[in-house]
Amino acid sequence: MSIKAFELVPVIERIKLMSEKAKTQLDCIDVCGKNLYIGTSDCFVVHYTIEERTQPSGKVTFHCDKIGHKYLALKKPIVQIKSASALNRIMVLCDNTVSMLNMLDLEPVMGGAKIKGVNCFCFNENPQNSSPFSVEICVALRKRQLQFYTVTEDKFIHLRDVSLSEPAVELDLDSPFVCVAMTSQYSMINTDTGYEQSLFPYDNENSRPLIKRVGKEEFLLGGPSALGMFVTSDGISQRPPLQWSDNLASISYLHPYIIAMNDEFITVHSILDQQQKQTIPFQGGVYLENFDGKVFIASGRAVYSLVPVAWEKQVQALLADKRVTEALDLAKNANKSGLSRDKINKIYKRFQQQAAFIEFSQQKFEEALELFKSGETDAREVICLYPKFLPSNSSFTRCAPPLHEIADINQLCRGNEDLIMQYKDFLCSYLEEIKGTKLAVGYKQEIDVALLKLYAELNTEGLIPLISNDSGCDLNDCVEWLEKYKRFHALGLLYRLHSDHDKALGIWQKLANGDITDESFPGLPFLIDYLSNLSDHELVWKYVDWVLSNDPEAGVQIFTNRPASEPPSERMRPDTIIDYLHQFPEAVISYLEYLIFQKKLEKEKYHTHLAVLYLDSVLQLMKEPNAKKEQIDIARSKLRHMLQMSSLYRVQLILGKAKETNMHAECAILYGKLEEHDKALRILVHKLKDYGAAENYCMVNSNGKDSVVRKRLFHALLNVYLDPSYEQKDQLIKPAVELLNNNVADFDTVKVLQSLPDSWSVHIISQFLSRAVRKSMNLSRNTRIERMMSRGENLRVKQTSIELQREFVTMNDDRMCAVCNRAFSDPTFVRYPNGVVTHVHCAKNRHVCPVTGKLFSTKQS
């Protein structure tokens, strides 16, 4: 596919020759700066100066002046001209001889430095000697040899030779590698090692060899069947070949283009994709070369320049043809000399944006997505293609010059609903990917509003999380859209986001009542949770009655799940709430449980109130003929737990009601609270016959108290078992024995033996007696050990005391206090273990010497 990469511009339209009649023509040229040198077929070297001019219209023209000419008098054509500006010299190959001329006056260099027997030569762009006052050349000799020379102003200095298998007729150099065309094949020469690698043959009868360096250690060669073959220094090809025309005369390279010329056309191929990009008619071409980034072409009588079309224009032309890949490859690899990196990046990103919209228009959504992101496209440029998706208050206008010619997606889809949905799915994916990244900075509202509208229309799961989090969704833009697609729960969340809690609650109330429907609404628990965290207490009370009427058990969470950091208020005082909840028995019980068991409030009225409600609940169940035993047991279990756990309720009030209904287990707990343990135990043993509960009663009521209380309770229980006045006393012998043999029970052995009936044998209580003996012996042994340890400690203290008192202290009128240095006027004094004697009032710390600061033992003697 074609593109205009170059324009052919005349430089010298007709060479001014020595004689108009002379049958002469141009054979080779060289350009150095503004100097152009021409070698002719009749041994003339002609010097011109050229000046490139750019017209206001952007058109490039050249102005030339002939400076001079020189006849070399060899009667042979000039084959090569190479200029060395550092030396102010040009090197000319004529009659197989390389000689030097002065660049300015074209006169031969004094001394007549020459190299004979030369087929061709080239400059070494990577010489070993980097002196600015010399150049290095490689010469192909007729005698199967390459020679390297250092060239100075007046001489050729021979460096080294490299032998060849055949004479070279063409070469190019990327030191240390030389690619040469021999008489019938191409070879790669490593000049460091002398290794010669054969590449491939060529037809020397029907084509001329072509070699051009195109990159580091990479060359382009004219191959068989009009193919351009890329070859590296390793002898391999890393790019597909070019398909050229036949009978090429010359090739050149100006990144990223390969330029080739035959006797009819100039063709331009891209090195990026190896495709032909341009064809320029040009007859009679004899020479083509790139001179420092400028391509010149010569015919037999004229010189032209291939002026590159600005790379930006080339890319724009490719984009206009919708050749996106080619355009971006060219934009990435084009020669961008003279531009800063920031400017290049800015231009390239704009091309990426244009390419993205081209892919977008062709439904290549995956490619468009990547280009939108890599080109850092303003998200609003994409959103604005979707009617009504930008916020109504947005002042966005498309960039100028425009990135595309798309009006909107309706223009692209032409009523195709499936295609419209594909475009909306694409926008959804694109916005989701850039949301939260640097590409979304500054466009939060536009992106969130567009996503909300997409989610609402497409019924996507992302709608609720979008609104629930910190989003930039505008209320005015989104309410109508959410109502249109019946996303009522999301609408409530949007009102909440904008702190319009009353409207949010009104919508959720309708959803809970079934007046409107939305599958995404979580139900009444969501509304309850919302109210429990709402700081507007007046608004909370507005909806409490409705919630509790629907579900009193769950609705009470509005009061029990309040935030811990919420400041107290009159509307949320416990007494206020309890007074209100009386109309909802289940709710008031749950709230009192919350106050007592979670908040740990120790107010008698709350504890009594809950105990009464528990008791009333049990009594109510007991009156119902259809009440299940399991329900009654659960209710009584809660009551007993409350009675046992709390000590703040009014015991007598509860006891009076419990006694009326023969609630023996509860009465036992209440008697225990009144310290009437005998009554409690008799109920458990005689009424309920629950001996395990009786033992547990002793454990619970002695918990946290000393062993005396514990023993008293267990003795009371044993006395109940052994009460001779009880009619069924024989039935209590077994639990009495089990109590005595229980490891948990605690007794005074002597008292137990005194209380046991005379009829009991030793065998019955053998286990109890064994344990009592072991316990007594253990206690006795421990007591003896403690007594002996105390005696040893007493002896140690006595020894220390004797040792301390063995030394006498002399006190006389001359003895002074070690602290204040005054005499002792009182017979009392303090002596420290290190011998320091002080007044009593000077001894601030009995364990620390006031003079030396030495610390003595603080252990009590």
PDB file of N, CA and C in Angstrom, residues 737-819:
ATOM      1  N   VAL A 737     -24.191 -40.899 100.325  1.00  0.00           N
ATOM      2  CA  VAL A 737     -22.903 -41.586 100.194  1.00  0.00           C
ATOM      3  C   VAL A 737     -22.131 -41.031  98.998  1.00  0.00           C
ATOM      4  N   GLU A 738     -22.840 -40.840  97.896  1.00  0.00           N
ATOM      5  CA  GLU A 738     -22.179 -40.293  96.693  1.00  0.00           C
ATOM      6  C   GLU A 738     -21.634 -38.904  96.962  1.00  0.00           C
ATOM      7  N   LEU A 739     -22.362 -38.120  97.748  1.00  0.00           N
ATOM      8  CA  LEU A 739     -21.867 -36.775  98.083  1.00  0.00           C
ATOM      9  C   LEU A 739     -20.570 -36.873  98.871  1.00  0.00           C
ATOM     10  N   LEU A 740     -20.552 -37.800  99.865  1.00  0.00           N
ATOM     11  CA  LEU A 740     -19.352 -37.944 100.680  1.00  0.00           C
ATOM     12  C   LEU A 740     -18.164 -38.423  99.837  1.00  0.00           C
ATOM     13  N   ASN A 741     -18.446 -39.261  98.890  1.00  0.00           N
ATOM     14  CA  ASN A 741     -17.363 -39.819  98.078  1.00  0.00           C
ATOM     15  C   ASN A 741     -16.978 -38.921  96.889  1.00  0.00           C
ATOM     16  N   ASN A 742     -17.688 -37.803  96.740  1.00  0.00           N
ATOM     17  CA  ASN A 742     -17.429 -36.875  95.622  1.00  0.00           C
ATOM     18  C   ASN A 742     -16.156 -36.082  95.902  1.00  0.00           C
ATOM     19  N   ASN A 743     -15.287 -36.045  94.929  1.00  0.00           N
ATOM     20  CA  ASN A 743     -14.021 -35.312  95.101  1.00  0.00           C
ATOM     21  C   ASN A 743     -14.218 -33.807  95.181  1.00  0.00           C
ATOM     22  N   VAL A 744     -15.356 -33.333  94.656  1.00  0.00           N
ATOM     23  CA  VAL A 744     -15.595 -31.885  94.626  1.00  0.00           C
ATOM     24  C   VAL A 744     -16.060 -31.383  95.984  1.00  0.00           C
ATOM     25  N   ALA A 745     -16.819 -32.165  96.680  1.00  0.00           N
ATOM     26  CA  ALA A 745     -17.381 -31.740  97.969  1.00  0.00           C
ATOM     27  C   ALA A 745     -16.275 -31.527  98.997  1.00  0.00           C
ATOM     28  N   ASP A 746     -16.532 -30.601  99.918  1.00  0.00           N
ATOM     29  CA  ASP A 746     -15.538 -30.233 100.936  1.00  0.00           C
ATOM     30  C   ASP A 746     -16.209 -30.336 102.311  1.00  0.00           C
ATOM     31  N   PHE A 747     -15.601 -31.152 103.203  1.00  0.00           N
ATOM     32  CA  PHE A 747     -16.224 -31.403 104.512  1.00  0.00           C
ATOM     33  C   PHE A 747     -15.206 -31.277 105.633  1.00  0.00           C
ATOM     34  N   ASP A 748     -15.764 -31.042 106.851  1.00  0.00           N
ATOM     35  CA  ASP A 748     -15.000 -31.184 108.084  1.00  0.00           C
ATOM     36  C   ASP A 748     -15.231 -32.628 108.537  1.00  0.00           C
ATOM     37  N   THR A 749     -14.187 -33.440 108.492  1.00  0.00           N
ATOM     38  CA  THR A 749     -14.331 -34.894 108.718  1.00  0.00           C
ATOM     39  C   THR A 749     -14.961 -35.218 110.061  1.00  0.00           C
ATOM     40  N   VAL A 750     -14.563 -34.517 111.084  1.00  0.00           N
ATOM     41  CA  VAL A 750     -15.074 -34.807 112.435  1.00  0.00           C
ATOM     42  C   VAL A 750     -16.570 -34.578 112.503  1.00  0.00           C
ATOM     43  N   LYS A 751     -17.005 -33.439 111.923  1.00  0.00           N
ATOM     44  CA  LYS A 751     -18.431 -33.140 111.942  1.00  0.00           C
ATOM     45  C   LYS A 751     -19.219 -34.178 111.165  1.00  0.00           C
ATOM     46  N   VAL A 752     -18.656 -34.633 110.060  1.00  0.00           N
ATOM     47  CA  VAL A 752     -19.343 -35.643 109.254  1.00  0.00           C
ATOM     48  C   VAL A 752     -19.523 -36.925 110.072  1.00  0.00           C
ATOM     49  N   LEU A 753     -18.470 -37.354 110.733  1.00  0.00           N
ATOM     50  CA  LEU A 753     -18.541 -38.599 111.526  1.00  0.00           C
ATOM     51  C   LEU A 753     -19.557 -38.461 112.658  1.00  0.00           C
ATOM     52  N   GLN A 754     -19.657 -37.258 113.219  1.00  0.00           N
ATOM     53  CA  GLN A 754     -20.614 -37.051 114.304  1.00  0.00           C
ATOM     54  C   GLN A 754     -22.054 -37.080 113.817  1.00  0.00           C
ATOM     55  N   SER A 755     -22.258 -36.699 112.543  1.00  0.00           N
ATOM     56  CA  SER A 755     -23.628 -36.607 112.029  1.00  0.00           C
ATOM     57  C   SER A 755     -24.124 -37.903 111.384  1.00  0.00           C
ATOM     58  N   LEU A 756     -23.226 -38.839 111.112  1.00  0.00           N
ATOM     59  CA  LEU A 756     -23.631 -40.055 110.418  1.00  0.00           C
ATOM     60  C   LEU A 756     -24.453 -40.956 111.347  1.00  0.00           C
ATOM     61  N   PRO A 757     -25.438 -41.634 110.787  1.00  0.00           N
ATOM     62  CA  PRO A 757     -26.241 -42.570 111.611  1.00  0.00           C
ATOM     63  C   PRO A 757     -25.359 -43.702 112.142  1.00  0.00           C
ATOM     64  N   ASP A 758     -25.708 -44.223 113.347  1.00  0.00           N
ATOM     65  CA  ASP A 758     -24.925 -45.297 113.949  1.00  0.00           C
ATOM     66  C   ASP A 758     -25.020 -46.594 113.148  1.00  0.00           C
ATOM     67  N   SER A 759     -26.064 -46.668 112.344  1.00  0.00           N
ATOM     68  CA  SER A 759     -26.279 -47.924 111.601  1.00  0.00           C
ATOM     69  C   SER A 759     -25.385 -48.059 110.386  1.00  0.00           C
ATOM     70  N   TRP A 760     -24.684 -47.012 110.014  1.00  0.00           N
ATOM     71  CA  TRP A 760     -23.833 -47.064 108.825  1.00  0.00           C
ATOM     72  C   TRP A 760     -22.548 -47.806 109.159  1.00  0.00           C
ATOM     73  N   SER A 761     -22.170 -48.675 108.286  1.00  0.00           N
ATOM     74  CA  SER A 761     -20.907 -49.396 108.480  1.00  0.00           C
ATOM     75  C   SER A 761     -19.753 -48.579 107.895  1.00  0.00           C
ATOM     76  N   VAL A 762     -18.567 -48.973 108.303  1.00  0.00           N
ATOM     77  CA  VAL A 762     -17.361 -48.303 107.821  1.00  0.00           C
ATOM     78  C   VAL A 762     -17.202 -48.528 106.319  1.00  0.00           C
ATOM     79  N   HIS A 763     -17.621 -49.661 105.858  1.00  0.00           N
ATOM     80  CA  HIS A 763     -17.465 -49.982 104.430  1.00  0.00           C
ATOM     81  C   HIS A 763     -18.197 -48.977 103.548  1.00  0.00           C
ATOM     82  N   ILE A 764     -19.364 -48.501 104.022  1.00  0.00           N
ATOM     83  CA  ILE A 764     -20.160 -47.572 103.213  1.00  0.00           C
ATOM     84  C   ILE A 764     -19.383 -46.282 102.961  1.00  0.00           C
ATOM     85  N   ILE A 765     -18.674 -45.845 103.984  1.00  0.00           N
ATOM     86  CA  ILE A 765     -17.982 -44.545 103.842  1.00  0.00           C
ATOM     87  C   ILE A 765     -16.468 -44.741 103.745  1.00  0.00           C
ATOM     88  N   SER A 766     -16.049 -45.945 103.334  1.00  0.00           N
ATOM     89  CA  SER A 766     -14.608 -46.239 103.278  1.00  0.00           C
ATOM     90  C   SER A 766     -13.877 -45.289 102.324  1.00  0.00           C
ATOM     91  N   GLN A 767     -14.491 -45.019 101.218  1.00  0.00           N
ATOM     92  CA  GLN A 767     -13.833 -44.127 100.233  1.00  0.00           C
ATOM     93  C   GLN A 767     -13.676 -42.728 100.838  1.00  0.00           C
ATOM     94  N   PHE A 768     -14.726 -42.252 101.503  1.00  0.00           N
ATOM     95  CA  PHE A 768     -14.658 -40.935 102.140  1.00  0.00           C
ATOM     96  C   PHE A 768     -13.588 -40.920 103.210  1.00  0.00           C
ATOM     97  N   LEU A 769     -13.552 -42.002 104.039  1.00  0.00           N
ATOM     98  CA  LEU A 769     -12.567 -42.047 105.119  1.00  0.00           C
ATOM     99  C   LEU A 769     -11.142 -42.097 104.563  1.00  0.00           C
ATOM    100  N   SER A 770     -10.942 -42.890 103.500  1.00  0.00           N
ATOM    101  CA  SER A 770      -9.601 -42.982 102.904  1.00  0.00           C
ATOM    102  C   SER A 770      -9.145 -41.597 102.414  1.00  0.00           C
ATOM    103  N   ARG A 771     -10.050 -40.924 101.738  1.00  0.00           N
ATOM    104  CA  ARG A 771      -9.676 -39.604 101.227  1.00  0.00           C
ATOM    105  C   ARG A 771      -9.430 -38.635 102.372  1.00  0.00           C
ATOM    106  N   ALA A 772     -10.240 -38.751 103.447  1.00  0.00           N
ATOM    107  CA  ALA A 772     -10.078 -37.861 104.593  1.00  0.00           C
ATOM    108  C   ALA A 772      -8.741 -38.102 105.278  1.00  0.00           C
ATOM    109  N   VAL A 773      -8.367 -39.420 105.406  1.00  0.00           N
ATOM    110  CA  VAL A 773      -7.076 -39.747 106.031  1.00  0.00           C
ATOM    111  C   VAL A 773      -5.934 -39.201 105.200  1.00  0.00           C
ATOM    112  N   ARG A 774      -6.012 -39.443 103.860  1.00  0.00           N
ATOM    113  CA  ARG A 774      -4.943 -38.926 102.985  1.00  0.00           C
ATOM    114  C   ARG A 774      -4.840 -37.412 103.079  1.00  0.00           C
ATOM    115  N   LYS A 775      -5.976 -36.772 103.132  1.00  0.00           N
ATOM    116  CA  LYS A 775      -5.970 -35.319 103.215  1.00  0.00           C
ATOM    117  C   LYS A 775      -5.401 -34.842 104.543  1.00  0.00           C
ATOM    118  N   SER A 776      -5.761 -35.558 105.615  1.00  0.00           N
ATOM    119  CA  SER A 776      -5.264 -35.185 106.946  1.00  0.00           C
ATOM    120  C   SER A 776      -3.760 -35.395 107.037  1.00  0.00           C
ATOM    121  N   MET A 777      -3.298 -36.538 106.491  1.00  0.00           N
ATOM    122  CA  MET A 777      -1.855 -36.814 106.529  1.00  0.00           C
ATOM    123  C   MET A 777      -1.086 -35.810 105.678  1.00  0.00           C
ATOM    124  N   ASN A 778      -1.648 -35.496 104.554  1.00  0.00           N
ATOM    125  CA  ASN A 778      -0.988 -34.510 103.677  1.00  0.00           C
ATOM    126  C   ASN A 778      -0.905 -33.161 104.354  1.00  0.00           C
ATOM    127  N   LEU A 779      -2.000 -32.775 105.036  1.00  0.00           N
ATOM    128  CA  LEU A 779      -2.023 -31.504 105.742  1.00  0.00           C
ATOM    129  C   LEU A 779      -1.014 -31.503 106.883  1.00  0.00           C
ATOM    130  N   SER A 780      -0.930 -32.661 107.563  1.00  0.00           N
ATOM    131  CA  SER A 780       0.011 -32.776 108.679  1.00  0.00           C
ATOM    132  C   SER A 780       1.450 -32.664 108.181  1.00  0.00           C
ATOM    133  N   ARG A 781       1.734 -33.367 107.098  1.00  0.00           N
ATOM    134  CA  ARG A 781       3.102 -33.314 106.553  1.00  0.00           C
ATOM    135  C   ARG A 781       3.466 -31.917 106.058  1.00  0.00           C
ATOM    136  N   ASN A 782       2.531 -31.299 105.409  1.00  0.00           N
ATOM    137  CA  ASN A 782       2.796 -29.931 104.944  1.00  0.00           C
ATOM    138  C   ASN A 782       3.032 -28.985 106.115  1.00  0.00           C
ATOM    139  N   THR A 783       2.269 -29.212 107.177  1.00  0.00           N
ATOM    140  CA  THR A 783       2.424 -28.354 108.355  1.00  0.00           C
ATOM    141  C   THR A 783       3.794 -28.557 108.993  1.00  0.00           C
ATOM    142  N   ARG A 784       4.248 -29.830 109.059  1.00  0.00           N
ATOM    143  CA  ARG A 784       5.573 -30.114 109.617  1.00  0.00           C
ATOM    144  C   ARG A 784       6.673 -29.486 108.760  1.00  0.00           C
ATOM    145  N   ILE A 785       6.495 -29.592 107.442  1.00  0.00           N
ATOM    146  CA  ILE A 785       7.505 -29.002 106.554  1.00  0.00           C
ATOM    147  C   ILE A 785       7.556 -27.488 106.759  1.00  0.00           C
ATOM    148  N   GLU A 786       6.407 -26.866 106.838  1.00  0.00           N
ATOM    149  CA  GLU A 786       6.363 -25.418 107.036  1.00  0.00           C
ATOM    150  C   GLU A 786       6.992 -25.038 108.375  1.00  0.00           C
ATOM    151  N   ARG A 787       6.716 -25.906 109.412  1.00  0.00           N
ATOM    152  CA  ARG A 787       7.278 -25.602 110.732  1.00  0.00           C
ATOM    153  C   ARG A 787       8.790 -25.704 110.710  1.00  0.00           C
ATOM    154  N   MET A 788       9.314 -26.725 110.032  1.00  0.00           N
ATOM    155  CA  MET A 788      10.768 -26.887 109.970  1.00  0.00           C
ATOM    156  C   MET A 788      11.419 -25.770 109.159  1.00  0.00           C
ATOM    157  N   MET A 789      10.738 -25.361 108.075  1.00  0.00           N
ATOM    158  CA  MET A 789      11.282 -24.263 107.273  1.00  0.00           C
ATOM    159  C   MET A 789      11.284 -22.970 108.084  1.00  0.00           C
ATOM    160  N   SER A 790      10.261 -22.775 108.877  1.00  0.00           N
ATOM    161  CA  SER A 790      10.193 -21.583 109.737  1.00  0.00           C
ATOM    162  C   SER A 790      11.291 -21.619 110.798  1.00  0.00           C
ATOM    163  N   ARG A 791      11.526 -22.837 111.348  1.00  0.00           N
ATOM    164  CA  ARG A 791      12.587 -22.960 112.351  1.00  0.00           C
ATOM    165  C   ARG A 791      13.944 -22.633 111.732  1.00  0.00           C
ATOM    166  N   GLY A 792      14.178 -23.168 110.481  1.00  0.00           N
ATOM    167  CA  GLY A 792      15.450 -22.884 109.828  1.00  0.00           C
ATOM    168  C   GLY A 792      15.609 -21.399 109.557  1.00  0.00           C
ATOM    169  N   GLU A 793      14.559 -20.755 109.150  1.00  0.00           N
ATOM    170  CA  GLU A 793      14.618 -19.306 108.898  1.00  0.00           C
ATOM    171  C   GLU A 793      14.883 -18.549 110.187  1.00  0.00           C
ATOM    172  N   ASN A 794      14.266 -19.034 111.273  1.00  0.00           N
ATOM    173  CA  ASN A 794      14.456 -18.371 112.572  1.00  0.00           C
ATOM    174  C   ASN A 794      15.914 -18.480 113.013  1.00  0.00           C
ATOM    175  N   LEU A 795      16.500 -19.676 112.796  1.00  0.00           N
ATOM    176  CA  LEU A 795      17.898 -19.859 113.169  1.00  0.00           C
ATOM    177  C   LEU A 795      18.819 -18.952 112.340  1.00  0.00           C
ATOM    178  N   ARG A 796      18.500 -18.827 111.056  1.00  0.00           N
ATOM    179  CA  ARG A 796      19.341 -17.978 110.194  1.00  0.00           C
ATOM    180  C   ARG A 796      19.279 -16.531 110.660  1.00  0.00           C
ATOM    181  N   VAL A 797      18.088 -16.088 110.997  1.00  0.00           N
ATOM    182  CA  VAL A 797      17.925 -14.696 111.470  1.00  0.00           C
ATOM    183  C   VAL A 797      18.664 -14.486 112.785  1.00  0.00           C
ATOM    184  N   LYS A 798      18.572 -15.525 113.650  1.00  0.00           N
ATOM    185  CA  LYS A 798      19.284 -15.394 114.943  1.00  0.00           C
ATOM    186  C   LYS A 798      20.786 -15.298 114.730  1.00  0.00           C
ATOM    187  N   GLN A 799      21.284 -16.126 113.787  1.00  0.00           N
ATOM    188  CA  GLN A 799      22.723 -16.084 113.484  1.00  0.00           C
ATOM    189  C   GLN A 799      23.140 -14.697 112.991  1.00  0.00           C
ATOM    190  N   THR A 800      22.337 -14.158 112.084  1.00  0.00           N
ATOM    191  CA  THR A 800      22.643 -12.825 111.550  1.00  0.00           C
ATOM    192  C   THR A 800      22.617 -11.792 112.660  1.00  0.00           C
ATOM    193  N   SER A 801      21.621 -11.906 113.546  1.00  0.00           N
ATOM    194  CA  SER A 801      21.502 -10.946 114.646  1.00  0.00           C
ATOM    195  C   SER A 801      22.708 -11.023 115.579  1.00  0.00           C
ATOM    196  N   ILE A 802      23.139 -12.267 115.869  1.00  0.00           N
ATOM    197  CA  ILE A 802      24.300 -12.439 116.753  1.00  0.00           C
ATOM    198  C   ILE A 802      25.539 -11.839 116.107  1.00  0.00           C
ATOM    199  N   GLU A 803      25.710 -12.111 114.810  1.00  0.00           N
ATOM    200  CA  GLU A 803      26.893 -11.587 114.124  1.00  0.00           C
ATOM    201  C   GLU A 803      26.894 -10.062 114.121  1.00  0.00           C
ATOM    202  N   LEU A 804      25.721  -9.476 113.971  1.00  0.00           N
ATOM    203  CA  LEU A 804      25.640  -8.015 113.946  1.00  0.00           C
ATOM    204  C   LEU A 804      25.871  -7.418 115.339  1.00  0.00           C
ATOM    205  N   GLN A 805      25.430  -8.154 116.373  1.00  0.00           N
ATOM    206  CA  GLN A 805      25.547  -7.620 117.726  1.00  0.00           C
ATOM    207  C   GLN A 805      26.894  -7.935 118.365  1.00  0.00           C
ATOM    208  N   ARG A 806      27.686  -8.817 117.686  1.00  0.00           N
ATOM    209  CA  ARG A 806      28.977  -9.204 118.261  1.00  0.00           C
ATOM    210  C   ARG A 806      29.910  -8.009 118.342  1.00  0.00           C
ATOM    211  N   GLU A 807      29.867  -7.153 117.347  1.00  0.00           N
ATOM    212  CA  GLU A 807      30.725  -5.969 117.350  1.00  0.00           C
ATOM    213  C   GLU A 807      30.081  -4.871 118.181  1.00  0.00           C
ATOM    214  N   PHE A 808      30.890  -4.339 119.110  1.00  0.00           N
ATOM    215  CA  PHE A 808      30.346  -3.264 119.965  1.00  0.00           C
ATOM    216  C   PHE A 808      30.577  -1.922 119.296  1.00  0.00           C
ATOM    217  N   VAL A 809      29.791  -0.955 119.673  1.00  0.00           N
ATOM    218  CA  VAL A 809      29.900   0.413 119.142  1.00  0.00           C
ATOM    219  C   VAL A 809      30.199   1.336 120.308  1.00  0.00           C
ATOM    220  N   THR A 810      31.293   2.004 120.202  1.00  0.00           N
ATOM    221  CA  THR A 810      31.695   2.914 121.265  1.00  0.00           C
ATOM    222  C   THR A 810      31.106   4.289 120.992  1.00  0.00           C
ATOM    223  N   MET A 811      30.366   4.769 121.947  1.00  0.00           N
ATOM    224  CA  MET A 811      29.770   6.101 121.835  1.00  0.00           C
ATOM    225  C   MET A 811      30.301   6.959 122.962  1.00  0.00           C
ATOM    226  N   ASN A 812      30.956   8.071 122.605  1.00  0.00           N
ATOM    227  CA  ASN A 812      31.448   9.025 123.597  1.00  0.00           C
ATOM    228  C   ASN A 812      31.242  10.432 123.067  1.00  0.00           C
ATOM    229  N   ASP A 813      31.729  11.380 123.807  1.00  0.00           N
ATOM    230  CA  ASP A 813      31.516  12.791 123.428  1.00  0.00           C
ATOM    231  C   ASP A 813      32.237  13.154 122.134  1.00  0.00           C
ATOM    232  N   ASP A 814      33.261  12.369 121.779  1.00  0.00           N
ATOM    233  CA  ASP A 814      34.010  12.690 120.554  1.00  0.00           C
ATOM    234  C   ASP A 814      33.412  12.068 119.290  1.00  0.00           C
ATOM    235  N   ARG A 815      32.444  11.147 119.460  1.00  0.00           N
ATOM    236  CA  ARG A 815      31.854  10.466 118.274  1.00  0.00           C
ATOM    237  C   ARG A 815      30.902  11.411 117.552  1.00  0.00           C
ATOM    238  N   MET A 816      31.128  11.582 116.278  1.00  0.00           N
ATOM    239  CA  MET A 816      30.317  12.493 115.468  1.00  0.00           C
ATOM    240  C   MET A 816      29.437  11.696 114.479  1.00  0.00           C
ATOM    241  N   CYS A 817      28.299  12.306 114.129  1.00  0.00           N
ATOM    242  CA  CYS A 817      27.408  11.717 113.117  1.00  0.00           C
ATOM    243  C   CYS A 817      28.113  11.776 111.765  1.00  0.00           C
ATOM    244  N   ALA A 818      28.083  10.637 111.042  1.00  0.00           N
ATOM    245  CA  ALA A 818      28.762  10.546 109.736  1.00  0.00           C
ATOM    246  C   ALA A 818      28.088  11.390 108.670  1.00  0.00           C
ATOM    247  N   VAL A 819      26.851  11.845 108.934  1.00  0.00           N
ATOM    248  CA  VAL A 819      26.122  12.631 107.927  1.00  0.00           C
ATOM    249  C   VAL A 819      26.247  14.125 108.204  1.00  0.00           C
TER     250      VAL A 819
END
